[in-house]
Each structure stands twice: as structure tokens, then as C-alpha cells.
mmCIF file of C-alpha atoms in Angstrom:
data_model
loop_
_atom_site.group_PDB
_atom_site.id
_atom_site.type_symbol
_atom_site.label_atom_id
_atom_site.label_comp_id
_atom_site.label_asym_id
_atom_site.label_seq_id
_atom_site.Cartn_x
_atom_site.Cartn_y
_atom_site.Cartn_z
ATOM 1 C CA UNK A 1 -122.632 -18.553 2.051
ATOM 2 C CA UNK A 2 -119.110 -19.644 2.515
ATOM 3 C CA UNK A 3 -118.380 -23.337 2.844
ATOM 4 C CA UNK A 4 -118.003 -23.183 6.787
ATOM 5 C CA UNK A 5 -121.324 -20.934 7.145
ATOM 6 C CA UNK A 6 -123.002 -23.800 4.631
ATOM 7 C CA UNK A 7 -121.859 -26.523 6.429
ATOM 8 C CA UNK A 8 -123.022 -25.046 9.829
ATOM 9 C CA UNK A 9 -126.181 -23.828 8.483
ATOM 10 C CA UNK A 10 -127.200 -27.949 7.067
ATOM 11 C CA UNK A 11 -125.536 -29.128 10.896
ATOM 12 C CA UNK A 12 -123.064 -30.939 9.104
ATOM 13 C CA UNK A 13 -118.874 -31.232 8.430
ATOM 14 C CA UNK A 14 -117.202 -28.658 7.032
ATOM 15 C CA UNK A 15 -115.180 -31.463 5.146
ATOM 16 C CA UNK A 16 -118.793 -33.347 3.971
ATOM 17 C CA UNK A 17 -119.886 -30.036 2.409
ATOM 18 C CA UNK A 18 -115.591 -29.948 0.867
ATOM 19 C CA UNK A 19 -116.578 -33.787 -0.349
ATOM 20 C CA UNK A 20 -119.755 -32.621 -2.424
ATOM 21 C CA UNK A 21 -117.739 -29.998 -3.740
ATOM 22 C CA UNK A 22 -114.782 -31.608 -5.013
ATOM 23 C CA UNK A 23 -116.986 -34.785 -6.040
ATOM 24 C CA UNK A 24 -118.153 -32.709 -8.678
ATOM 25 C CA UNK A 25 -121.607 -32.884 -10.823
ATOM 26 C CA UNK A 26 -121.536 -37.365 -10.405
ATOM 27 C CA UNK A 27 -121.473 -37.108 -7.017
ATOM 28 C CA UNK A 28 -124.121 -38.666 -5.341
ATOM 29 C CA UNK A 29 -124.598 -37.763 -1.282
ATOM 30 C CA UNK A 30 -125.787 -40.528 0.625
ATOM 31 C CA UNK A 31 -129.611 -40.600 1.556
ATOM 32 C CA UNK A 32 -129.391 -38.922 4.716
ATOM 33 C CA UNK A 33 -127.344 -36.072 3.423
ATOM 34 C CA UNK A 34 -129.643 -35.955 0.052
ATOM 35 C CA UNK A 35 -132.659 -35.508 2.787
ATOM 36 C CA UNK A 36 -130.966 -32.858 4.178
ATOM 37 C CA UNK A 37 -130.089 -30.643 1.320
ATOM 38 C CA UNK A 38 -133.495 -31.455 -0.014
ATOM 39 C CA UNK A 39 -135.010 -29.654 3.498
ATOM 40 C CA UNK A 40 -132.754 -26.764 2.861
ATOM 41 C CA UNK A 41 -133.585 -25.978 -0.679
ATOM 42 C CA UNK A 42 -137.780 -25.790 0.097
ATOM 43 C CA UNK A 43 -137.461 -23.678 2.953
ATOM 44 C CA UNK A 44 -134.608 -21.386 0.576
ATOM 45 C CA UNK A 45 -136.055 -18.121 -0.892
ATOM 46 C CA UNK A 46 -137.762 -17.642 -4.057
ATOM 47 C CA UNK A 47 -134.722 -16.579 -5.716
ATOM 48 C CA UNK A 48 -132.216 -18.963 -4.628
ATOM 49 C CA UNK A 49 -135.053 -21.914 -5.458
ATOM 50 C CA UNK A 50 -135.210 -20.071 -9.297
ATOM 51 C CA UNK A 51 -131.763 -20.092 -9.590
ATOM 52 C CA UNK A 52 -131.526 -23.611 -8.323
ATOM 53 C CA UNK A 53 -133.685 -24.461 -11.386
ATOM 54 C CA UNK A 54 -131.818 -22.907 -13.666
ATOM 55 C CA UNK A 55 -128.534 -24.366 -12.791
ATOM 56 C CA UNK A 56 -130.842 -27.965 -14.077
ATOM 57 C CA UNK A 57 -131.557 -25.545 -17.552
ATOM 58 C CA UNK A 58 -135.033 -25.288 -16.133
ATOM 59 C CA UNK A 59 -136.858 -22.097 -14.572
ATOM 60 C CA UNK A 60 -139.732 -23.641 -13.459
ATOM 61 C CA UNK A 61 -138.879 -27.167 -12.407
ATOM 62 C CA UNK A 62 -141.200 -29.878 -13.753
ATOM 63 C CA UNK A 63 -144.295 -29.217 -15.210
ATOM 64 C CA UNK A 64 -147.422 -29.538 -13.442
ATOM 65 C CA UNK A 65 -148.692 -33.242 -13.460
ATOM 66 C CA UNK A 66 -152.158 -33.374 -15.173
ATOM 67 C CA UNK A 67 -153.879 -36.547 -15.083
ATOM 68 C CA UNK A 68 -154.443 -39.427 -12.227
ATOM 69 C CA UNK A 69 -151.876 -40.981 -10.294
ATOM 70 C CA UNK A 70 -153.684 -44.566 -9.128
ATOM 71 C CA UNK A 71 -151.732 -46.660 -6.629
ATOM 72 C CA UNK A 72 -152.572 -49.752 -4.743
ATOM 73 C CA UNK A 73 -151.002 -49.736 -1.185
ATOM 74 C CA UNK A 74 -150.079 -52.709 -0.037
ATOM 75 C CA UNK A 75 -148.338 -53.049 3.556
ATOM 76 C CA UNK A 76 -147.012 -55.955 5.905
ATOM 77 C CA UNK A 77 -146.841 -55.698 9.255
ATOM 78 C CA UNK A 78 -144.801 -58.803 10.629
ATOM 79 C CA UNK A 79 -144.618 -59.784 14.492
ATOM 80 C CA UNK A 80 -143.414 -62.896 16.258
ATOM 81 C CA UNK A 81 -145.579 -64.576 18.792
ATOM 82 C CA UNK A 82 -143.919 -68.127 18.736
ATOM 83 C CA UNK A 83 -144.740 -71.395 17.513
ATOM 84 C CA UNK A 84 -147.442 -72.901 20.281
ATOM 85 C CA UNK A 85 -149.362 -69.027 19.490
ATOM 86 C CA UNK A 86 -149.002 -69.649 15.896
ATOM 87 C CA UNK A 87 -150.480 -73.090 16.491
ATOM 88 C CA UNK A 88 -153.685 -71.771 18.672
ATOM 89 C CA UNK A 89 -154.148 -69.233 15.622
ATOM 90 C CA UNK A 90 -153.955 -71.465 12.496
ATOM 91 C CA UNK A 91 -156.546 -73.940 14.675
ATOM 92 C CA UNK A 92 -158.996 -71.461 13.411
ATOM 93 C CA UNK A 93 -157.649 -70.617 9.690
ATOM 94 C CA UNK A 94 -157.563 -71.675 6.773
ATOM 95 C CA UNK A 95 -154.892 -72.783 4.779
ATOM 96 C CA UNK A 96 -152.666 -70.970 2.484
ATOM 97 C CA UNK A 97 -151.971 -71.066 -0.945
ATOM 98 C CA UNK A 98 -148.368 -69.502 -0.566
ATOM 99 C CA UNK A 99 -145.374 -71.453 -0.291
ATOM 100 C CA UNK A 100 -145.439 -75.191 0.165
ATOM 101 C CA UNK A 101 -142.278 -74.917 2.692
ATOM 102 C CA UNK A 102 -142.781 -72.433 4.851
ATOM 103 C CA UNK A 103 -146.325 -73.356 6.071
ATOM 104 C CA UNK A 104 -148.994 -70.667 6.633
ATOM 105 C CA UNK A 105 -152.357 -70.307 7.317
ATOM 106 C CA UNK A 106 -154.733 -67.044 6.833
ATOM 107 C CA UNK A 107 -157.814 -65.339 7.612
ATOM 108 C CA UNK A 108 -159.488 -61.939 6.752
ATOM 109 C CA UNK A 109 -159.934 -59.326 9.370
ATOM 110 C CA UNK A 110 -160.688 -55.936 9.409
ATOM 111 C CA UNK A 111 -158.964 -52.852 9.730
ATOM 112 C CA UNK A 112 -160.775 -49.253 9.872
ATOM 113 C CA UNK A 113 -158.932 -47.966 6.597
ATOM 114 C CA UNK A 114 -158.097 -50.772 4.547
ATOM 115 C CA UNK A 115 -160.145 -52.030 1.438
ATOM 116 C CA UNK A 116 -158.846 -55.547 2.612
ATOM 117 C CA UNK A 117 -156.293 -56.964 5.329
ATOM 118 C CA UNK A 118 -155.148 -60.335 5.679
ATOM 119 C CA UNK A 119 -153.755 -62.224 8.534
ATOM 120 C CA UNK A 120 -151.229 -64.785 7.322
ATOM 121 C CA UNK A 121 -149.764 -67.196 10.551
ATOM 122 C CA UNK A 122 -146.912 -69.252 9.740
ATOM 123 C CA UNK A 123 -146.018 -72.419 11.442
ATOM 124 C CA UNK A 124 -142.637 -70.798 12.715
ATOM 125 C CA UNK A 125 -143.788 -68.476 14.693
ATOM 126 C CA UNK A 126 -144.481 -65.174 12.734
ATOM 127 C CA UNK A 127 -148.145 -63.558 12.029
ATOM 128 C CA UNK A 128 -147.762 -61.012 9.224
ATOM 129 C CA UNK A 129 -150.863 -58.385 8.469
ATOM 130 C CA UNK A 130 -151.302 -57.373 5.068
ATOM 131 C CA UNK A 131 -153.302 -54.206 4.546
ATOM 132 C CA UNK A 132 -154.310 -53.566 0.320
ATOM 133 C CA UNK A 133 -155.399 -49.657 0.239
ATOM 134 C CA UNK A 134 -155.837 -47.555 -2.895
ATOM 135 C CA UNK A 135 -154.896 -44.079 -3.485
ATOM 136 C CA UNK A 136 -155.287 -41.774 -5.924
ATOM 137 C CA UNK A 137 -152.696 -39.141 -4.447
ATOM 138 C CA UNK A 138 -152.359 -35.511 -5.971
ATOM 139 C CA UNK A 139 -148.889 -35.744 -5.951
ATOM 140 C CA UNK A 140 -146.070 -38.240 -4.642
ATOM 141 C CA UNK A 141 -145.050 -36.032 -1.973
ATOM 142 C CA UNK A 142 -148.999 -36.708 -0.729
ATOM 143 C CA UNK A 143 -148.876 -39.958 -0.441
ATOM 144 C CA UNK A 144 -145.112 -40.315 0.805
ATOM 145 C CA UNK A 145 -146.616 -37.998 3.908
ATOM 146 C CA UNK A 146 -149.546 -40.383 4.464
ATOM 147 C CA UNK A 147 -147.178 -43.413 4.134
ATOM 148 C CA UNK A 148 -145.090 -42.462 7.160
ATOM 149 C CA UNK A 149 -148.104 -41.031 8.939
ATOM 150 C CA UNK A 150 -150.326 -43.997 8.695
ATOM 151 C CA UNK A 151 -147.533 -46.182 10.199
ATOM 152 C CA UNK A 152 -148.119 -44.468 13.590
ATOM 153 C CA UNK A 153 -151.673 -45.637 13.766
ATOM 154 C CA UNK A 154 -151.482 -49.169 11.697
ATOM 155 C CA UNK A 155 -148.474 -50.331 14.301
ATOM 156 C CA UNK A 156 -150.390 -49.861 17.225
ATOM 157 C CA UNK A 157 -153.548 -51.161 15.943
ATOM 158 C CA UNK A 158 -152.240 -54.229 14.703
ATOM 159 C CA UNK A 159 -150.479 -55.061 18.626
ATOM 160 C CA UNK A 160 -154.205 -55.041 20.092
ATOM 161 C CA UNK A 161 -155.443 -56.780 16.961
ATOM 162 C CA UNK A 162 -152.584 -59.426 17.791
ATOM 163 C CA UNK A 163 -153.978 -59.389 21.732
ATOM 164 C CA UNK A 164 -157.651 -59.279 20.799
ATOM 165 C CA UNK A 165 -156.683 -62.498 18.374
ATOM 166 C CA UNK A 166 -155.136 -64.426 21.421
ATOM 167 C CA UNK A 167 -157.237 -63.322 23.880
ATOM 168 C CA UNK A 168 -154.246 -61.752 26.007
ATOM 169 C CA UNK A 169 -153.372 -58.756 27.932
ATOM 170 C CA UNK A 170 -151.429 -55.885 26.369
ATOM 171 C CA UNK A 171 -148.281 -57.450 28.895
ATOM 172 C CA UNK A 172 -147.688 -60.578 27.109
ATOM 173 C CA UNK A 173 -148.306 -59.408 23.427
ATOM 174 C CA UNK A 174 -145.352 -58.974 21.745
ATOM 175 C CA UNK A 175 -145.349 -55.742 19.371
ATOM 176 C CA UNK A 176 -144.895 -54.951 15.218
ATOM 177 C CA UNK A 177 -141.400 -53.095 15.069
ATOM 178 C CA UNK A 178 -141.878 -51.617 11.284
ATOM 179 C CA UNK A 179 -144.198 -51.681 8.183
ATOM 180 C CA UNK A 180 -142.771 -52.812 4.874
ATOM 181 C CA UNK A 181 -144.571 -50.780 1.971
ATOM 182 C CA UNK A 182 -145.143 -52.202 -1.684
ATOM 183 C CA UNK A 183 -146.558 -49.664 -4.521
ATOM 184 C CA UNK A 184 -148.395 -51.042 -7.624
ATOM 185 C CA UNK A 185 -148.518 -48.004 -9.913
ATOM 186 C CA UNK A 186 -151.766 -48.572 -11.875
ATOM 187 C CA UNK A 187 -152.259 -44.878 -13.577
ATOM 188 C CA UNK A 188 -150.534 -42.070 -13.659
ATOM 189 C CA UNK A 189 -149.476 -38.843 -16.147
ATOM 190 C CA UNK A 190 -145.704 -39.513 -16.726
ATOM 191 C CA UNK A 191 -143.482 -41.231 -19.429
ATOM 192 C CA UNK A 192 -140.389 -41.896 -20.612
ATOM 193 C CA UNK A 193 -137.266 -40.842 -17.390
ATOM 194 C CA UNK A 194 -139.259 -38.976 -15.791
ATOM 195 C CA UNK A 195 -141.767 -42.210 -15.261
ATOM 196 C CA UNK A 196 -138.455 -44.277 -13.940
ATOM 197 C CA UNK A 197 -137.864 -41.386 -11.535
ATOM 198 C CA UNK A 198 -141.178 -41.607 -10.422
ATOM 199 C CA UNK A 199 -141.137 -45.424 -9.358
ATOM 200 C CA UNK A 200 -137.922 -45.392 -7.701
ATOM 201 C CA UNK A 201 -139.157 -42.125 -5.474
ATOM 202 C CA UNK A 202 -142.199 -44.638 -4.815
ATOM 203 C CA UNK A 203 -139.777 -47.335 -3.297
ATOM 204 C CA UNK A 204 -137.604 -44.157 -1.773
ATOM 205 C CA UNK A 205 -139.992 -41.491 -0.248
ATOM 206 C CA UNK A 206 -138.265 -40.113 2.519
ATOM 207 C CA UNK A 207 -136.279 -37.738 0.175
ATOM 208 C CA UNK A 208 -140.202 -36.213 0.389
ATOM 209 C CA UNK A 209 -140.924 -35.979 3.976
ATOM 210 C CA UNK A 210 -139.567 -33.960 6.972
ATOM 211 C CA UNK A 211 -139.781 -37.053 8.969
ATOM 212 C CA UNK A 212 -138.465 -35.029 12.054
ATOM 213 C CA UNK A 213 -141.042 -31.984 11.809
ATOM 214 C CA UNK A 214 -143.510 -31.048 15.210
ATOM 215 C CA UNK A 215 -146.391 -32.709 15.018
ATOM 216 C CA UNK A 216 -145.303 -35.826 12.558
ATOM 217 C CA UNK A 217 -144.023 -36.303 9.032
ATOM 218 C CA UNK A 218 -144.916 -33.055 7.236
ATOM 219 C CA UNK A 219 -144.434 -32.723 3.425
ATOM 220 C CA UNK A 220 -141.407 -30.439 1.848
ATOM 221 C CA UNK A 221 -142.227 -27.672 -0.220
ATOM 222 C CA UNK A 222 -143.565 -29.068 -4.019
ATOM 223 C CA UNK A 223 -140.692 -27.517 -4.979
ATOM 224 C CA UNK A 224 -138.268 -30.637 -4.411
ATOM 225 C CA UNK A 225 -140.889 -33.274 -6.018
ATOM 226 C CA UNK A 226 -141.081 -31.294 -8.598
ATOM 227 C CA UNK A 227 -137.040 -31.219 -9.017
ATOM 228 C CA UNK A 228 -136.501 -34.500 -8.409
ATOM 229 C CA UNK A 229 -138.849 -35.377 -11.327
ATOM 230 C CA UNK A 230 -137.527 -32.702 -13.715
ATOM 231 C CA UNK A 231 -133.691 -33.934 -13.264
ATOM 232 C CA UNK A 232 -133.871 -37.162 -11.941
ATOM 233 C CA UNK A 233 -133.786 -39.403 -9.027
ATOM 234 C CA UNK A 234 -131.395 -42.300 -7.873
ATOM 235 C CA UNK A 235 -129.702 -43.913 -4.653
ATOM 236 C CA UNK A 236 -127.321 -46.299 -4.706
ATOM 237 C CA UNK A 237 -129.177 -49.187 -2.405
ATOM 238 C CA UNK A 238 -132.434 -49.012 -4.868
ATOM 239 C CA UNK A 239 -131.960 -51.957 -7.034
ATOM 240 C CA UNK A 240 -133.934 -52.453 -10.759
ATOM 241 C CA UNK A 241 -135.479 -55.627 -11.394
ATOM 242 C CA UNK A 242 -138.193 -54.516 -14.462
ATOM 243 C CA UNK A 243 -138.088 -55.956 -17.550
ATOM 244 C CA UNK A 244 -138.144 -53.224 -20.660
ATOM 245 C CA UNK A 245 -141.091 -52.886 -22.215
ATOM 246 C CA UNK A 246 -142.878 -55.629 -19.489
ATOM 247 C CA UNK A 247 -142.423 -53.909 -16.842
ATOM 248 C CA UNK A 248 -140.827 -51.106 -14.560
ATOM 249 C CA UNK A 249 -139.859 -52.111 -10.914
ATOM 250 C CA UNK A 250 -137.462 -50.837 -8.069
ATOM 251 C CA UNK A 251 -136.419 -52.278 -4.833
ATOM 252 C CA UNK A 252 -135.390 -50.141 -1.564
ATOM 253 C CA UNK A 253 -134.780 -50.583 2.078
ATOM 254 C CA UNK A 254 -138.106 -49.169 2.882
ATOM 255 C CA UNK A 255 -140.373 -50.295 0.328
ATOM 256 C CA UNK A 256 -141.002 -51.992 -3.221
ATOM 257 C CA UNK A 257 -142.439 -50.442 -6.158
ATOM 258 C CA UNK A 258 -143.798 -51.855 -9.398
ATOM 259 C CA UNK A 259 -145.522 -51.045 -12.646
ATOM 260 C CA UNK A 260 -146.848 -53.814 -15.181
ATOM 261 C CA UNK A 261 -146.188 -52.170 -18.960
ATOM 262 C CA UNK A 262 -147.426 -55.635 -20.878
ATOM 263 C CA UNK A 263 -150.349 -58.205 -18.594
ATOM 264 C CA UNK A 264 -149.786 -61.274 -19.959
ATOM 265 C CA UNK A 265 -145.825 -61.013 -19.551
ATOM 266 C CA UNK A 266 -145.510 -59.026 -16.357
ATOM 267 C CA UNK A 267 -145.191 -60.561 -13.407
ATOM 268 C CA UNK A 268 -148.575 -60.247 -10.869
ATOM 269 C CA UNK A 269 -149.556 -58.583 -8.119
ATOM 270 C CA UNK A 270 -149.932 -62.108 -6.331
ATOM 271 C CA UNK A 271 -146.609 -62.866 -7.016
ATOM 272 C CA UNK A 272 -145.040 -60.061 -5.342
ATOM 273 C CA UNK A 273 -147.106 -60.392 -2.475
ATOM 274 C CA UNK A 274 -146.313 -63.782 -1.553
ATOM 275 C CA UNK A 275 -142.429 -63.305 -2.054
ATOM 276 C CA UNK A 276 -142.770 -60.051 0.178
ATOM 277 C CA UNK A 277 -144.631 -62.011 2.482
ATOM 278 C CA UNK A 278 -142.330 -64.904 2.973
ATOM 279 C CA UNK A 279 -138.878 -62.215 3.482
ATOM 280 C CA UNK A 280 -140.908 -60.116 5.747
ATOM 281 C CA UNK A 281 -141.625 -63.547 8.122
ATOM 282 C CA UNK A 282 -138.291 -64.985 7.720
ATOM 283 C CA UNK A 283 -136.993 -61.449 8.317
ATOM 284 C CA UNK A 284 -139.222 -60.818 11.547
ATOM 285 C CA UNK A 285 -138.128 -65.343 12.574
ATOM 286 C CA UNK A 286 -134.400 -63.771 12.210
ATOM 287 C CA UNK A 287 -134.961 -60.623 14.323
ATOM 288 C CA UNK A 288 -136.130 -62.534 17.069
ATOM 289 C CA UNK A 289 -132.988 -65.053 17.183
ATOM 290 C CA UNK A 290 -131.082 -61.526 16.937
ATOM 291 C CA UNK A 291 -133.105 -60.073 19.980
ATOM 292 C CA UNK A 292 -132.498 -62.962 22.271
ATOM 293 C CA UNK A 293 -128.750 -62.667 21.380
ATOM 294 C CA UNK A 294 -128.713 -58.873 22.330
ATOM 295 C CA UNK A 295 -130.258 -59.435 25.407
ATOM 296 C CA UNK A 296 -127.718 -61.743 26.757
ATOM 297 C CA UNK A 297 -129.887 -65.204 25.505
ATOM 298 C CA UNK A 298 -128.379 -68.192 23.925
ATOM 299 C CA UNK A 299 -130.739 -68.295 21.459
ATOM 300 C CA UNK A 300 -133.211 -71.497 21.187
ATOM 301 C CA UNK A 301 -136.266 -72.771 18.529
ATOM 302 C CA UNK A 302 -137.867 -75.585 18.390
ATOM 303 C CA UNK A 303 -135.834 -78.392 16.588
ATOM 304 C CA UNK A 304 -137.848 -78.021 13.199
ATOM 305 C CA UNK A 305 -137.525 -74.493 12.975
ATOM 306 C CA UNK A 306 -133.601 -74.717 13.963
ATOM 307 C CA UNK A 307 -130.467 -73.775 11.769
ATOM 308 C CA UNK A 308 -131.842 -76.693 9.604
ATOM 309 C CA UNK A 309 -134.298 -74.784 8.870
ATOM 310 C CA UNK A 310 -132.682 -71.455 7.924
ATOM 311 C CA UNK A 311 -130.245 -73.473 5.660
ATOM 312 C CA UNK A 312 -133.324 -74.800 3.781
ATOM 313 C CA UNK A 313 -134.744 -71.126 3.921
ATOM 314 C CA UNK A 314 -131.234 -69.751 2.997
ATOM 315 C CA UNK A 315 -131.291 -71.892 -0.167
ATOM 316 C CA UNK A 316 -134.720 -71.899 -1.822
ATOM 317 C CA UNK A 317 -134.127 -68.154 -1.602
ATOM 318 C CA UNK A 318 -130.782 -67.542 -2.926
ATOM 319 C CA UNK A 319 -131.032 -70.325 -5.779
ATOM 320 C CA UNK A 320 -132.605 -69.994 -8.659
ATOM 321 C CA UNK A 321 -134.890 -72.580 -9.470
ATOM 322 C CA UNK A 322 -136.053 -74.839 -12.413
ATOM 323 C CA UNK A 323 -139.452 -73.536 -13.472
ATOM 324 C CA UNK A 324 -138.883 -69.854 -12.377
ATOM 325 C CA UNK A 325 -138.753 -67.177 -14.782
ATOM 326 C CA UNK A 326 -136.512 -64.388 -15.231
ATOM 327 C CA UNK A 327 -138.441 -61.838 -13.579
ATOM 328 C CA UNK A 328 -139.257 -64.094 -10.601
ATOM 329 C CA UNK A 329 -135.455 -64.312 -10.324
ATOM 330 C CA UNK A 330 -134.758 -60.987 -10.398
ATOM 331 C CA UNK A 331 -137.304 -59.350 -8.501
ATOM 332 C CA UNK A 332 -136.551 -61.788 -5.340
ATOM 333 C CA UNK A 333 -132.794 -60.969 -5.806
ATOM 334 C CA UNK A 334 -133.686 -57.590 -5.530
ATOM 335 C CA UNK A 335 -135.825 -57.746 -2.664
ATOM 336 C CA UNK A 336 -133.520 -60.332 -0.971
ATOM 337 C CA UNK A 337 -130.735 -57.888 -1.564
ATOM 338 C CA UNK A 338 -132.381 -54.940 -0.729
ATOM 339 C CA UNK A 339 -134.130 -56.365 2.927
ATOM 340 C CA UNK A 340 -130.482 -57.991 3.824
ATOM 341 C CA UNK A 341 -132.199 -60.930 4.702
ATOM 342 C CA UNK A 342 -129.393 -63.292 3.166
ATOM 343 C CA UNK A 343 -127.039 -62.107 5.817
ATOM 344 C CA UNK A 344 -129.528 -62.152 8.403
ATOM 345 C CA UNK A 345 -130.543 -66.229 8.037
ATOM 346 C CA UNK A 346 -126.838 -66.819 7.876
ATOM 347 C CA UNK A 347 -125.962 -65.017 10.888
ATOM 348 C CA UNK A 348 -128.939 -67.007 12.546
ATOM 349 C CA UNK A 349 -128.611 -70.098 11.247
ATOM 350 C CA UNK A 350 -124.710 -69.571 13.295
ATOM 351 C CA UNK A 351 -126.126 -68.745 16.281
ATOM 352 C CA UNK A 352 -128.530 -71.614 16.815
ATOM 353 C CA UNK A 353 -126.153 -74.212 15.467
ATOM 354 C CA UNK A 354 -123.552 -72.804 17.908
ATOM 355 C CA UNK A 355 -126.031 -73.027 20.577
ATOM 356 C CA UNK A 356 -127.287 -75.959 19.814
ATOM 357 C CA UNK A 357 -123.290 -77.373 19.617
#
């Protein structure tokens, strides 16, 4: 195809399709684009998919995996309800080991497809689900498909598990807006690259899903997993934070992913958990300051929950502390870098000190 006939064949810019061009073989498109071309090449002929291969100095892509890919699931689902809900919940629950400053209670509960699930309320205001559910996918474009998919059901469910809880109509139940994902890669057949490609498509998937097919997410053609894995995978906002030959970990906007190489130096499963947990409610307390500004609020929380608060917040989580270790630091800079949620306490902590003012 010429450039223009390209370009209008993706639904893009004649000058984006110029930019890849002229950027050369180290030019890296942004995600969206990358998804794109990634949807063109598995619906592409037989041919033009060979020769797209070869162009890598590979006919056949990657090899066939052989062996067991083993992955825990683990999802949060955050939702604010408000302090005086919070308080009618935690009446009821026990006490959680997580944090000692950002004060939580939690219960089990159960969910239809999840080996365990876990209601954490904090004190604030914000109930977060957290769903453990192991896979053992044939392939990563399998369980990317399933990821996205299961989102549609697990949203909804946890709203009337959130009504059910408070004994409320569907009206005055405030809704989950999105699912965070975090992968613990137990088992699987690769090494070496192609085993760092693998974990950062884990905290990445979307370069594996039609996200806008009828009828759902539907997988590409095994074609682009397969590529990915035999030349390599990156993105710019996916941010490292293993330790060689401890551990191999990767950060993203839509998900975490993590793979313990050494037990007794790695960090644990536990660990990852509660740090996820306490961004994901500080991140769901800062959406809701944002919401009431959006909708023409000043916005307003109770005094010990104000921009005090979100300075303390803002500084246990940017700081590095004492006893922490090196991994601890850098897998919570990566997450806090990765989730925004620096920028987002400071631009609350503004808004209720300006409304308090």
C-alpha cells in the first residue's frame, strides 16, 4: 500500500504513519497506535504475516510454548461509600493487619468465581474488594481476554454486593468505576528476554485484545503473542522495579505484574497486596474529591480525613522510610508512579484546603 492508502486503511494520519516511518527501527508508537497496528497485522494474509516474520529474522515467530503457565489473579475493586457507611461496615469486621495509618477493617465474602475475596473498609470512606483467582492459561493472549471480560461481570456484582452489605436500594449505592489487576507469575515455560517480555505483557495486555470487537473483548490472532514474545515487548509508562536474580517485576497503568526468582529475598505476595490496596483506596478517596469538583461542588470531608490528611498520605508514600528495603522502595515508586496517585493527593489536598480557606 502507499503511505496515504496505509494510513486510511489503520483510520489514522497520513503524517502518524510519515512519523513511524522516518522514526526509523527505535521508534516506539504509543500504546494506542501499537494496538492498532497489532489488529492489522492478525487479520493480514498469510503472506504478508510470513514476511512480517522474516523482516524480525524469524519465519515462524516464536516457538510454541510447552509447559504450564501458573498465575495467581489478584484484583481490587475500590468504591467510595463515605465515612458514617464505612463506620456501619467495620461495626461488624474485624480489624486489619495492613497499615497502622490508614485504618481498615476486613471480612471474607464470597464471590461465584473467586478462590477467595476480601472486603477491606477503611475508616475514610473507601471499601476495596479483593478477588485471589488462579489460572493456568494456555497462552497470555487467554488470559488477557478473560481479564477484560471478567471485569464486565465482577463490576456489577460487586455494586449489589456493596447494596446487599448496607442493606440499601440500588439508588443510593454508589458504583466500582474500574478493576486494578496484579499477576503473580508462579510457573511458566520461558527464560532469559523472552521471560521479561512476558511479565511486562502481563502488566500491559491490551496490546492482546480487540477490546472494541462485537460481542466483547475478543483475542487477536496468536500470531501477535507470538511476535511480541519472539522480538520483544516494551512501552514507555511500564516501569521495572525487580531485583536481578530476586526477582522480575513491572508496573503499568492497568495492572502490576511480578515474579519471585529467590523466596527468602523476594519481596511477598502480602506485601504487594497491601501497598496495592492502600493506592487503590487513596486513589478511589481522591476520585471522589475530583468528582465533587467536576460537578460544580466545593469539595468537603470530614476534618480528619481533610488536606491534613492527604499531606500525611502524600508523605508516608513518597518518602522512603527507615526500616524499608530496597525493593519495598522501588516497587511502591513504581506503582505510585505508574497509578499517578502522587499528583492526584496533591491536587486534592489543594482543593480541600482551598475550600476549607
Amino acid at each position: 500500500m502507499s503511505l496515504r492508502d496505509f494510513a486510511a486503511y489503520l483510520g489514522v494520519s497520513d503524517r502518524t504513519v510519515s512519523n513511524w516511518e522516518g522514526g526509523g527501527a527505535g521508534y516506539l508508537p504509543r500504546a494506542e497506535s501499537q494496538a492498532v497496528l497489532d489488529t492489522a497485522l492478525s487479520r493480514a494474509s498469510d503472506e504478508a504475516q510470513t514476511r512480517f516474520a522474516a523482516a524480525f529474522g524469524s519465519n515462524s515467530g516464536a516457538a510454541p510454548v510447552v509447559g504450564v503457565i501458573e498465575v495467581d489473579s489478584h484484583k481490587f475493586l475500590p468504591v467510595f461509600i463515605g465515612v458514617e457507611r464505612a463506620r456501619r461496615l467495620r461495626a461488624h469486621m474485624t480489624p486489619s493487619a495492613g497499615t497502622d495509618w490508614l485504618e481498615s477493617s476486613a471480612a471474607r465474602v464470597e464471590h461465584p468465581d473467586a478462590q477467595k475475596c476480601v472486603l477491606y473498609v477503611f475508616a475514610c470512606g473507601v471499601a476495596v474488594f479483593h478477588l485471589v483467582q488462579p489460572h493456568e492459561p494456555a497462552s497470555l493472549t487467554e488470559l488477557a481476554v478473560w481479564r477484560y471480560r471478567s471485569y464486565a461481570s465482577d463490576l456489577p456484582w460487586a455494586r449489589t454486593k456493596v447494596r446487599d452489605l448496607l442493606g440499601e436500594d440500588h439508588s443510593g449505592v454508589p458504583s466500582p468505576e474500574y478493576v486494578l489487576s496484579l499477576y503473580w507469575l508462579t510457573s511458566s515455560p520461558w527464560t532469559g528476554s523472552t521471560y521479561d517480555t512476558v511479565l511486562r505483557l502481563l502488566s500491559t495486555p491490551s496490546v492482546l485484545v480487540d477490546r472494541g470487537a462485537l460481542g466483547g473483548p475478543a483475542p487477536l490472532d496468536g500470531s501477535v503473542e507470538e511476535s511480541l514474545l519472539a522480538t520483544g515487548f516494551d512501552h514507555p509508562e511500564i516501569v521495572s522495579f525487580g531485583v536481578r536474580g530476586v526477582s522480575t517485576g513491572y508496573a503499568g497503568w492497568s495492572g502490576v505484574a511480578y515474579a519471585s526468582h529467590s523466596h527468602e529475598r523476594s519481596l511477598t505476595i502480602d506485601e504487594l497486596v497491601t501497598c496495592e490496596l492502600t493506592v487503590q483506596a487513596l486513589w478511589c478517596f481522591t476520585r471522589q474529591i475530583q468528582q465533587m469538583i467536576e460537578d460544580g461542588q466545593d469539595p468537603s470531608m470530614p476534618e480528619q480525613y481533610g488536606w491534613r490528611f492527604l499531606r500525611a498520605a502524600y508523605s508516608r508514600l513518597t518518602a522512603a522510610r527507615a526500616q524499608e528495603t530496597a525493593q519495598h522502595l522501588l516497587m511502591r515508586e513504581a506503582i505510585m508512579k505508574t497509578s499517578g496517585l502522587a499528583e492526584q493527593l496533591r491536587a486534592a489536598q489543594d482543593a480541600l484546603r482551598e475550600s476549607v480557606a
